[in-house]
């Protein structure tokens, strides 16, 4: 007899309860319990018990006896993707790619599939969202054809598992995890339990058979991957594919990576016939800069291992009534009032009755302290209505006493500025240490914010 039972599952930690609760007893978060219907009777229960433990039978062993092998990596033709993955795709790894609908996840993965197929690897592209014909149409648009690329429209994971045993692919794409279901789990596709169990099953398949699996995950309105947070803990790598729908640039960012750094970002452009890599991101971020405007400063910021030049804009305007407003886009909001307080106290600028808007142009997010000085210079430049020089680049962390502190990887940053034709770099004096810098670039070492303002704005 088939029985229906309602239960509530926490989207953060997967805690299950027979009744709804505002606060999850498992992890303490609020309002994360969602209702799920479980149908029992027809289906076997607990079939997943094997999937978590069984795959990794292991005995304790002295650490000295364990052999290390360098994780073999397979390169795709997209250098940006290889870098974000930490140097290529690791065999047997599970990679989750999240992003808004229509941002280009399927396009990216189909392109990658064909590149891998052209290198002689067997690739199985499983689509639960589009028919085979739709996938073929996309492939034609991208001029893709390879006999090693198998497309497969299926959502039943048991069937998929059987097909994998027959096909023996080296790579699998699951587009998307929210459409997959396992017949042993009775809740609907896309529900917390289905997403969790399907991912566990895919992990088991990938790890035991040495197959690299890419999973597409949809993003909820709040911007996290739909389904339990657990999903992100289970997989090896979590990538987000971001960008504005109305812009053609797309940013691929690692937020978790067991095989590499999480600061890396890859930049692509969505063209008419597929995604193309952007080799020099600094150029696109500076493309629309209006030269000689007040409140605009360029900083060389590190995105992972790569320096990127970005424009920081500030607009300071008198508060018309009430409390002054402070707004920040692309940087930590708290840096703005902090740097304004430093300018007020250490430089004597009267900013208390001014609204301040600070923005990183081009839609990037920066979160390293080396951008402090550029923010401060932008604010001062807008406040005094005095433009900065278009060929200046400003780098440095600012301390609470108004001192400018040393930053990491200064040589790479300066090199990038030199490459794009910047003539002067204002940087922490402690970073200089007898270093002259590349030819054609004047390095100006400063030890305080007021020295930096003197160098950048002339007073
Ligand atoms: P898609 O890969 O389907 O997005 P997702 O899988 O993340 O939902 O991307 C669809 C969008 O990309 C759609 O608006 C059309 C556009 N597009 C191009 O501009 N050029 C192309 O070559 C392709 C295939 C799609
Ligand atoms: Mg898609």
Short mmCIF file of C-alpha atoms and ligand atoms in Angstrom, two decimals:
data_model
loop_
_atom_site.label_atom_id
_atom_site.label_comp_id
_atom_site.label_asym_id
_atom_site.label_seq_id
_atom_site.Cartn_x
_atom_site.Cartn_y
_atom_site.Cartn_z
CA UNK A 1 0.00 0.00 0.00
CA UNK A 2 1.26 3.44 -0.87
CA UNK A 3 1.36 5.90 2.02
CA UNK A 4 2.11 9.59 1.88
CA UNK A 5 4.00 11.21 4.68
CA UNK A 6 4.92 14.85 5.02
CA UNK A 7 8.24 15.82 6.51
CA UNK A 8 10.25 18.99 6.82
CA UNK A 9 13.88 19.21 5.74
CA UNK A 10 16.40 21.94 6.49
CA UNK A 11 17.92 23.38 3.33
CA UNK A 12 21.13 24.23 5.13
CA UNK A 13 22.05 21.01 6.87
CA UNK A 14 19.49 18.43 5.79
CA UNK A 15 17.98 17.97 9.27
CA UNK A 16 14.61 16.20 9.03
CA UNK A 17 11.66 16.74 11.31
CA UNK A 18 8.03 15.56 11.25
CA UNK A 19 6.79 19.07 11.98
CA UNK A 20 7.76 22.52 10.77
CA UNK A 21 10.13 24.50 12.92
CA UNK A 22 11.21 28.10 12.57
CA UNK A 23 14.69 27.40 13.86
CA UNK A 24 16.51 24.29 12.70
CA UNK A 25 17.69 22.23 15.69
CA UNK A 26 20.46 20.81 13.49
CA UNK A 27 22.30 23.97 12.55
CA UNK A 28 20.41 26.79 14.27
CA UNK A 29 19.47 28.72 11.12
CA UNK A 30 16.05 30.31 10.79
CA UNK A 31 13.35 29.74 8.18
CA UNK A 32 15.18 27.10 6.19
CA UNK A 33 12.77 24.19 6.74
CA UNK A 34 10.88 23.20 3.61
CA UNK A 35 8.07 20.71 3.27
CA UNK A 36 8.58 17.47 1.39
CA UNK A 37 6.21 14.63 0.64
CA UNK A 38 7.55 11.15 1.06
CA UNK A 39 5.71 8.24 -0.51
CA UNK A 40 6.35 4.91 1.15
CA UNK A 41 5.14 1.42 0.38
CA UNK A 42 5.94 1.11 -3.33
CA UNK A 43 9.59 1.88 -3.09
CA UNK A 44 12.51 0.41 -1.24
CA UNK A 45 13.86 2.54 1.54
CA UNK A 46 17.38 3.08 2.67
CA UNK A 47 18.86 1.94 -0.61
CA UNK A 48 21.40 4.70 -0.30
CA UNK A 49 23.06 3.24 2.74
CA UNK A 50 25.64 1.66 0.47
CA UNK A 51 26.33 4.81 -1.43
CA UNK A 52 28.00 6.73 1.35
CA UNK A 53 30.12 4.16 3.14
CA UNK A 54 30.70 1.40 0.61
CA UNK A 55 32.77 3.25 -1.90
CA UNK A 56 35.79 4.03 0.22
CA UNK A 57 36.83 0.89 2.06
CA UNK A 58 40.04 1.79 3.81
CA UNK A 59 42.21 0.71 6.72
CA UNK A 60 44.29 2.95 8.99
CA UNK A 61 47.85 3.13 7.66
CA UNK A 62 51.01 5.01 8.72
CA UNK A 63 51.17 8.26 6.80
CA UNK A 64 54.71 7.50 5.67
CA UNK A 65 53.58 4.45 3.72
CA UNK A 66 51.00 6.30 1.67
CA UNK A 67 52.09 6.90 -1.89
CA UNK A 68 51.26 10.20 -3.47
CA UNK A 69 50.48 10.55 -7.08
CA UNK A 70 50.07 13.93 -8.67
CA UNK A 71 46.39 14.23 -9.46
CA UNK A 72 46.39 13.70 -13.22
CA UNK A 73 44.83 16.73 -14.86
CA UNK A 74 43.20 16.98 -18.20
CA UNK A 75 43.40 20.31 -19.98
CA UNK A 76 40.46 21.78 -21.80
CA UNK A 77 41.06 24.29 -24.59
CA UNK A 78 39.74 27.05 -22.33
CA UNK A 79 42.73 28.34 -20.37
CA UNK A 80 40.48 30.45 -18.18
CA UNK A 81 38.54 27.35 -17.10
CA UNK A 82 41.70 25.32 -16.52
CA UNK A 83 43.03 28.04 -14.25
CA UNK A 84 39.82 28.34 -12.23
CA UNK A 85 39.85 24.56 -11.77
CA UNK A 86 43.41 24.80 -10.44
CA UNK A 87 45.20 23.61 -13.59
CA UNK A 88 42.75 21.41 -15.48
CA UNK A 89 40.12 18.80 -14.73
CA UNK A 90 41.05 16.23 -12.07
CA UNK A 91 40.14 12.63 -12.82
CA UNK A 92 37.28 11.42 -10.63
CA UNK A 93 36.43 14.90 -9.37
CA UNK A 94 32.93 16.25 -8.87
CA UNK A 95 32.48 19.85 -9.99
CA UNK A 96 29.34 21.87 -9.34
CA UNK A 97 28.61 24.86 -11.60
CA UNK A 98 25.96 27.25 -10.37
CA UNK A 99 24.47 30.27 -12.09
CA UNK A 100 21.33 32.11 -13.08
CA UNK A 101 19.20 30.64 -15.84
CA UNK A 102 20.35 31.74 -19.28
CA UNK A 103 23.79 32.83 -18.16
CA UNK A 104 25.50 30.20 -20.32
CA UNK A 105 26.14 27.10 -18.19
CA UNK A 106 24.90 24.65 -20.81
CA UNK A 107 26.81 26.50 -23.52
CA UNK A 108 30.06 26.41 -21.53
CA UNK A 109 29.75 22.73 -20.70
CA UNK A 110 28.81 21.72 -24.23
CA UNK A 111 31.87 23.56 -25.55
CA UNK A 112 34.07 21.89 -22.95
CA UNK A 113 32.52 18.50 -23.76
CA UNK A 114 33.37 18.85 -27.41
CA UNK A 115 36.92 19.95 -26.67
CA UNK A 116 37.45 16.92 -24.46
CA UNK A 117 35.81 14.65 -27.01
CA UNK A 118 38.11 15.99 -29.72
CA UNK A 119 41.06 14.96 -27.57
CA UNK A 120 39.81 11.38 -27.71
CA UNK A 121 37.98 11.19 -24.38
CA UNK A 122 34.53 9.66 -24.25
CA UNK A 123 32.10 12.32 -22.98
CA UNK A 124 28.51 11.71 -21.89
CA UNK A 125 26.35 14.83 -21.85
CA UNK A 126 23.17 14.10 -19.92
CA UNK A 127 20.44 16.67 -20.34
CA UNK A 128 17.38 16.62 -18.17
CA UNK A 129 16.21 20.01 -19.36
CA UNK A 130 16.48 19.94 -23.11
CA UNK A 131 15.59 17.35 -25.73
CA UNK A 132 18.30 15.77 -27.86
CA UNK A 133 17.20 17.95 -30.74
CA UNK A 134 17.56 21.15 -28.72
CA UNK A 135 21.04 20.08 -27.66
CA UNK A 136 21.91 19.32 -31.27
CA UNK A 137 20.69 22.76 -32.36
CA UNK A 138 22.94 24.35 -29.79
CA UNK A 139 25.81 22.17 -30.93
CA UNK A 140 25.27 23.30 -34.51
CA UNK A 141 25.33 26.91 -33.42
CA UNK A 142 28.65 26.21 -31.70
CA UNK A 143 29.92 24.20 -34.72
CA UNK A 144 30.45 21.12 -32.61
CA UNK A 145 30.58 17.61 -33.87
CA UNK A 146 32.49 14.65 -32.56
CA UNK A 147 31.70 10.95 -32.41
CA UNK A 148 33.11 10.81 -28.89
CA UNK A 149 30.47 13.23 -27.61
CA UNK A 150 27.37 11.30 -26.63
CA UNK A 151 24.22 13.21 -25.76
CA UNK A 152 21.57 11.57 -23.65
CA UNK A 153 18.22 12.90 -22.47
CA UNK A 154 17.42 11.10 -19.22
CA UNK A 155 16.57 12.04 -15.67
CA UNK A 156 16.37 8.66 -13.93
CA UNK A 157 19.64 8.11 -12.14
CA UNK A 158 19.31 4.34 -12.08
CA UNK A 159 19.03 4.31 -15.87
CA UNK A 160 21.92 6.74 -16.12
CA UNK A 161 24.05 4.49 -13.94
CA UNK A 162 23.31 1.53 -16.21
CA UNK A 163 24.17 3.57 -19.30
CA UNK A 164 27.45 4.70 -17.74
CA UNK A 165 28.45 1.07 -17.24
CA UNK A 166 27.83 0.43 -20.92
CA UNK A 167 29.39 3.57 -22.35
CA UNK A 168 32.35 3.91 -19.92
CA UNK A 169 32.80 7.67 -20.38
CA UNK A 170 35.75 9.63 -18.97
CA UNK A 171 33.59 12.73 -18.42
CA UNK A 172 29.95 13.18 -17.53
CA UNK A 173 27.90 16.36 -17.62
CA UNK A 174 24.68 16.47 -15.62
CA UNK A 175 22.48 19.34 -16.80
CA UNK A 176 20.96 19.93 -14.23
CA UNK A 177 20.94 18.27 -10.80
CA UNK A 178 17.48 19.71 -10.09
CA UNK A 179 15.94 17.64 -12.88
CA UNK A 180 17.48 14.32 -11.80
CA UNK A 181 15.71 11.80 -9.62
CA UNK A 182 16.53 8.49 -8.05
CA UNK A 183 13.62 6.03 -8.03
CA UNK A 184 14.49 4.93 -4.49
CA UNK A 185 13.87 8.41 -3.16
CA UNK A 186 10.24 9.28 -3.22
CA UNK A 187 10.16 13.05 -3.07
CA UNK A 188 9.93 15.15 -6.23
CA UNK A 189 12.93 16.03 -8.45
CA UNK A 190 14.56 19.23 -7.24
CA UNK A 191 13.59 18.60 -3.60
CA UNK A 192 16.24 18.64 -0.92
CA UNK A 193 16.33 14.85 -0.48
CA UNK A 194 16.46 14.14 -4.22
CA UNK A 195 19.23 16.65 -4.85
CA UNK A 196 21.20 15.32 -1.90
CA UNK A 197 20.82 11.65 -2.74
CA UNK A 198 21.43 12.11 -6.47
CA UNK A 199 24.64 14.00 -5.71
CA UNK A 200 25.74 11.29 -3.28
CA UNK A 201 25.09 8.66 -5.94
CA UNK A 202 26.98 10.64 -8.58
CA UNK A 203 29.88 11.08 -6.18
CA UNK A 204 29.97 7.32 -5.66
CA UNK A 205 29.90 6.70 -9.41
CA UNK A 206 32.62 9.26 -10.08
CA UNK A 207 34.98 8.16 -7.32
CA UNK A 208 34.68 4.41 -7.90
CA UNK A 209 34.92 4.60 -11.68
CA UNK A 210 37.36 7.49 -11.93
CA UNK A 211 35.01 9.66 -13.97
CA UNK A 212 35.12 13.45 -13.75
CA UNK A 213 31.58 14.76 -13.37
CA UNK A 214 30.31 18.30 -13.93
CA UNK A 215 26.97 19.07 -12.32
CA UNK A 216 24.90 22.11 -13.26
CA UNK A 217 22.99 23.61 -10.33
CA UNK A 218 20.35 26.29 -10.52
CA UNK A 219 20.59 29.32 -8.36
CA UNK A 220 17.76 30.52 -6.12
CA UNK A 221 16.60 34.12 -5.90
CA UNK A 222 18.90 34.66 -2.94
CA UNK A 223 21.83 33.63 -5.12
CA UNK A 224 22.83 30.29 -3.64
CA UNK A 225 22.58 26.96 -5.39
CA UNK A 226 19.07 25.55 -4.94
CA UNK A 227 18.96 22.57 -2.64
CA UNK A 228 20.77 21.93 0.56
CA UNK A 229 23.97 23.78 1.42
CA UNK A 230 25.19 20.27 1.95
CA UNK A 231 25.57 19.96 -1.80
CA UNK A 232 28.45 22.41 -1.70
CA UNK A 233 30.09 20.40 1.08
CA UNK A 234 29.78 17.15 -0.82
CA UNK A 235 31.41 18.12 -4.10
CA UNK A 236 35.12 18.78 -4.68
CA UNK A 237 34.76 22.08 -6.48
CA UNK A 238 32.05 24.73 -6.60
CA UNK A 239 32.13 27.25 -9.43
CA UNK A 240 29.75 30.14 -10.01
CA UNK A 241 29.09 31.48 -13.47
CA UNK A 242 28.05 35.10 -13.11
CA UNK A 243 27.39 38.17 -15.17
CA UNK A 244 24.74 40.61 -16.10
CA UNK A 245 22.20 39.32 -18.54
CA UNK A 246 22.48 42.52 -20.55
CA UNK A 247 26.24 42.48 -20.72
CA UNK A 248 28.18 39.95 -22.72
CA UNK A 249 30.91 39.38 -20.17
CA UNK A 250 30.70 36.33 -17.92
CA UNK A 251 32.83 35.63 -14.87
CA UNK A 252 33.59 32.12 -13.70
CA UNK A 253 34.59 32.08 -10.05
CA UNK A 254 35.69 29.25 -7.75
CA UNK A 255 34.12 29.44 -4.29
CA UNK A 256 35.43 26.07 -3.18
CA UNK A 257 38.18 23.95 -4.67
CA UNK A 258 39.83 20.89 -3.17
CA UNK A 259 42.38 20.98 -5.99
CA UNK A 260 43.32 24.62 -6.21
CA UNK A 261 42.92 28.20 -5.06
CA UNK A 262 39.49 29.73 -4.58
CA UNK A 263 40.51 33.22 -5.60
CA UNK A 264 40.78 32.47 -9.27
CA UNK A 265 38.40 33.92 -11.77
CA UNK A 266 38.00 33.31 -15.46
CA UNK A 267 36.46 35.81 -17.82
CA UNK A 268 34.50 34.94 -20.93
CA UNK A 269 32.48 36.80 -23.48
CA UNK A 270 29.22 35.39 -24.81
CA UNK A 271 29.40 35.79 -28.56
CA UNK A 272 26.93 34.82 -31.21
CA UNK A 273 28.60 31.47 -31.72
CA UNK A 274 29.56 30.52 -28.20
CA UNK A 275 31.73 31.64 -25.33
CA UNK A 276 35.15 33.10 -25.95
CA UNK A 277 37.90 33.67 -23.43
CA UNK A 278 38.95 37.17 -22.50
CA UNK A 279 42.71 37.06 -22.32
CA UNK A 280 43.27 40.52 -20.95
CA UNK A 281 40.52 41.42 -18.46
CA UNK A 282 42.16 44.71 -17.43
CA UNK A 283 41.39 46.09 -20.86
CA UNK A 284 37.68 45.40 -20.62
CA UNK A 285 37.40 46.73 -17.09
CA UNK A 286 39.01 49.99 -18.10
CA UNK A 287 37.30 50.22 -21.48
CA UNK A 288 34.58 52.67 -20.50
CA UNK A 289 36.60 54.86 -18.18
CA UNK A 290 36.12 58.55 -18.77
CA UNK A 291 39.58 60.05 -18.59
CA UNK A 292 40.31 62.91 -16.27
CA UNK A 293 37.07 62.67 -14.30
CA UNK A 294 37.05 63.51 -10.61
CA UNK A 295 36.44 60.54 -8.32
CA UNK A 296 37.99 57.88 -10.52
CA UNK A 297 41.12 55.91 -9.60
CA UNK A 298 42.61 52.77 -11.09
CA UNK A 299 43.94 50.04 -8.81
CA UNK A 300 45.85 46.85 -9.61
CA UNK A 301 44.08 44.17 -7.62
CA UNK A 302 45.00 40.51 -7.40
CA UNK A 303 42.33 38.06 -8.46
CA UNK A 304 43.89 34.82 -7.34
CA UNK A 305 47.25 34.60 -9.08
CA UNK A 306 46.48 37.23 -11.67
CA UNK A 307 46.62 41.02 -11.37
CA UNK A 308 43.63 42.89 -12.77
CA UNK A 309 43.36 46.62 -13.24
CA UNK A 310 40.01 48.00 -12.17
CA UNK A 311 38.56 51.48 -11.85
CA UNK A 312 37.18 52.56 -8.49
CA UNK A 313 34.68 55.40 -8.66
CA UNK A 314 33.49 57.62 -5.87
CA UNK A 315 30.81 60.29 -5.78
CA UNK A 316 30.74 62.63 -2.81
CA UNK A 317 27.81 65.02 -2.58
CA UNK A 318 26.44 67.16 0.27
CA UNK A 319 23.71 65.47 2.28
CA UNK A 320 20.41 67.20 1.60
CA UNK A 321 18.67 66.16 4.78
CA UNK A 322 18.91 63.71 7.65
CA UNK A 323 21.74 61.25 8.03
CA UNK A 324 24.40 61.07 5.34
CA UNK A 325 24.21 58.01 3.10
CA UNK A 326 27.09 55.69 2.37
CA UNK A 327 26.82 53.12 -0.39
CA UNK A 328 29.29 50.59 -1.75
CA UNK A 329 29.04 48.34 -4.81
CA UNK A 330 31.67 45.69 -5.45
CA UNK A 331 33.58 46.30 -2.20
CA UNK A 332 32.90 45.64 1.47
CA UNK A 333 30.48 48.34 2.63
CA UNK A 334 32.36 48.87 5.90
CA UNK A 335 35.52 50.05 4.13
CA UNK A 336 33.74 53.25 3.01
CA UNK A 337 32.88 54.80 6.41
CA UNK A 338 36.22 53.57 7.76
CA UNK A 339 38.28 55.24 5.03
CA UNK A 340 36.15 58.37 5.29
CA UNK A 341 36.88 58.50 9.01
CA UNK A 342 40.60 58.19 8.28
CA UNK A 343 40.39 61.03 5.73
CA UNK A 344 38.47 63.18 8.19
CA UNK A 345 40.73 62.58 11.16
CA UNK A 346 44.17 62.24 9.53
CA UNK A 347 43.85 64.51 6.52
CA UNK A 348 41.32 66.98 7.91
CA UNK A 349 38.70 66.56 5.21
CA UNK A 350 35.20 67.50 6.36
CA UNK A 351 33.19 64.54 5.17
CA UNK A 352 30.67 64.12 7.99
CA UNK A 353 27.89 65.95 6.15
CA UNK A 354 28.55 64.33 2.77
CA UNK A 355 26.84 61.40 1.06
CA UNK A 356 29.29 58.90 -0.35
CA UNK A 357 28.79 56.37 -3.14
CA UNK A 358 31.68 54.08 -4.00
CA UNK A 359 31.58 51.64 -6.87
CA UNK A 360 33.87 49.20 -8.63
CA UNK A 361 33.28 49.71 -12.33
CA UNK A 362 32.61 46.74 -14.59
CA UNK A 363 30.66 44.65 -12.09
CA UNK A 364 33.64 42.95 -10.41
CA UNK A 365 33.87 42.34 -6.69
CA UNK A 366 37.12 43.18 -4.92
CA UNK A 367 37.88 42.04 -1.41
CA UNK A 368 41.51 42.65 -0.62
CA UNK A 369 42.93 45.46 1.52
CA UNK A 370 45.30 46.61 -1.24
CA UNK A 371 42.45 48.60 -2.79
CA UNK A 372 42.06 50.88 0.28
CA UNK A 373 44.32 53.63 -0.96
CA UNK A 374 42.57 53.81 -4.33
CA UNK A 375 39.21 54.16 -2.58
CA UNK A 376 40.58 56.94 -0.39
CA UNK A 377 42.05 58.78 -3.38
CA UNK A 378 38.76 58.47 -5.29
CA UNK A 379 36.81 59.87 -2.35
CA UNK A 380 39.23 62.78 -1.91
CA UNK A 381 39.26 63.46 -5.65
CA UNK A 382 35.47 63.64 -5.83
CA UNK A 383 35.19 65.69 -2.62
CA UNK A 384 37.70 68.27 -3.89
CA UNK A 385 36.33 68.00 -7.41
CA UNK A 386 39.83 67.54 -8.65
CA UNK A 387 40.53 64.84 -11.25
CA UNK A 388 43.24 62.22 -10.87
CA UNK A 389 45.71 61.67 -13.69
CA UNK A 390 44.42 59.04 -16.14
CA UNK A 391 47.85 57.40 -16.27
CA UNK A 392 48.15 56.87 -12.49
CA UNK A 393 47.61 53.57 -10.73
CA UNK A 394 47.21 53.53 -6.93
CA UNK A 395 47.96 50.55 -4.69
CA UNK A 396 48.12 50.21 -0.90
CA UNK A 397 46.41 49.17 2.31
CA UNK A 398 45.38 51.97 4.67
CA UNK A 399 45.71 51.66 8.46
CA UNK A 400 43.71 53.51 11.09
CA UNK A 401 46.46 56.02 11.78
CA UNK A 402 46.46 56.98 8.12
CA UNK A 403 49.59 54.98 7.34
CA UNK A 404 49.95 53.16 4.01
CA UNK A 405 50.87 49.52 4.52
CA UNK A 406 52.73 47.01 2.43
CA UNK A 407 50.76 44.77 0.04
CA UNK A 408 51.53 41.36 -1.48
CA UNK A 409 52.82 40.67 -5.01
CA UNK A 410 53.64 44.27 -5.81
CA UNK A 411 55.86 43.36 -8.78
CA UNK A 412 53.08 41.58 -10.63
CA UNK A 413 50.70 44.45 -10.02
CA UNK A 414 53.14 47.05 -11.28
CA UNK A 415 53.97 44.90 -14.31
CA UNK A 416 50.30 44.75 -15.24
CA UNK A 417 49.98 48.53 -14.92
CA UNK A 418 53.06 48.97 -17.10
CA UNK A 419 51.64 46.60 -19.69
CA UNK A 420 48.54 48.75 -20.07
CA UNK A 421 50.49 51.97 -20.43
CA UNK A 422 50.22 53.47 -16.96
CA UNK A 423 53.04 55.95 -16.32
CA UNK A 424 53.02 56.35 -12.54
CA UNK A 425 52.26 53.90 -9.76
CA UNK A 426 51.63 55.25 -6.26
CA UNK A 427 52.45 52.47 -3.83
CA UNK A 428 53.51 51.78 -0.22
CA UNK A 429 57.07 52.98 0.35
CA UNK A 430 57.77 49.77 2.28
CA UNK A 431 57.14 47.80 -0.87
CA UNK A 432 59.95 49.55 -2.73
CA UNK A 433 63.07 48.25 -0.98
CA UNK A 434 65.48 49.43 -3.68
CA UNK A 435 63.33 48.04 -6.46
CA UNK A 436 63.18 50.24 -9.57
CA UNK A 437 60.25 48.67 -11.39
CA UNK A 438 59.83 48.20 -15.12
CA UNK A 439 61.10 50.76 -17.62
CA UNK A 440 58.85 53.68 -18.41
CA UNK A 441 56.97 53.55 -15.10
CA UNK A 442 57.64 55.96 -12.28
CA UNK A 443 57.20 54.42 -8.83
CA UNK A 444 56.14 56.83 -6.09
CA UNK A 445 56.51 55.37 -2.60
CA UNK A 446 54.22 56.89 0.03
CA UNK A 447 53.96 56.21 3.75
CA UNK A 448 50.68 57.97 4.56
CA UNK A 449 47.36 58.82 2.98
CA UNK A 450 48.16 62.51 2.92
CA UNK A 451 51.41 61.83 1.03
CA UNK A 452 49.44 59.74 -1.44
CA UNK A 453 46.93 62.55 -1.95
CA UNK A 454 49.78 64.99 -2.52
CA UNK A 455 51.23 62.69 -5.17
CA UNK A 456 47.90 61.92 -6.86
CA UNK A 457 46.10 65.25 -6.59
CA UNK A 458 48.96 67.66 -6.11
CA UNK A 459 48.03 68.74 -2.59
P1 LIG B 1 22.50 28.67 -21.81
O1 LIG B 1 23.81 28.01 -21.99
O2 LIG B 1 21.30 27.95 -22.30
O3 LIG B 1 22.28 29.10 -20.31
P2 LIG B 1 22.01 28.19 -19.02
O4 LIG B 1 22.31 26.79 -19.36
O5 LIG B 1 22.93 28.78 -17.98
O6 LIG B 1 20.59 28.41 -18.66
O7 LIG B 1 22.65 30.09 -22.52
C1 LIG B 1 21.59 30.63 -23.17
C2 LIG B 1 21.85 32.06 -23.54
O8 LIG B 1 23.06 32.26 -24.24
C3 LIG B 1 20.76 32.48 -24.48
O9 LIG B 1 20.28 33.72 -24.03
C4 LIG B 1 21.39 32.55 -25.82
C5 LIG B 1 22.82 32.83 -25.51
N1 LIG B 1 23.75 32.24 -26.48
C6 LIG B 1 24.57 33.07 -27.22
O10 LIG B 1 24.52 34.30 -27.11
N2 LIG B 1 25.48 32.51 -28.10
C7 LIG B 1 25.56 31.18 -28.27
O11 LIG B 1 26.38 30.71 -29.08
C8 LIG B 1 24.69 30.32 -27.52
C9 LIG B 1 24.73 28.83 -27.67
C10 LIG B 1 23.81 30.90 -26.64
MG1 LIG B 2 20.94 25.17 -19.45
#
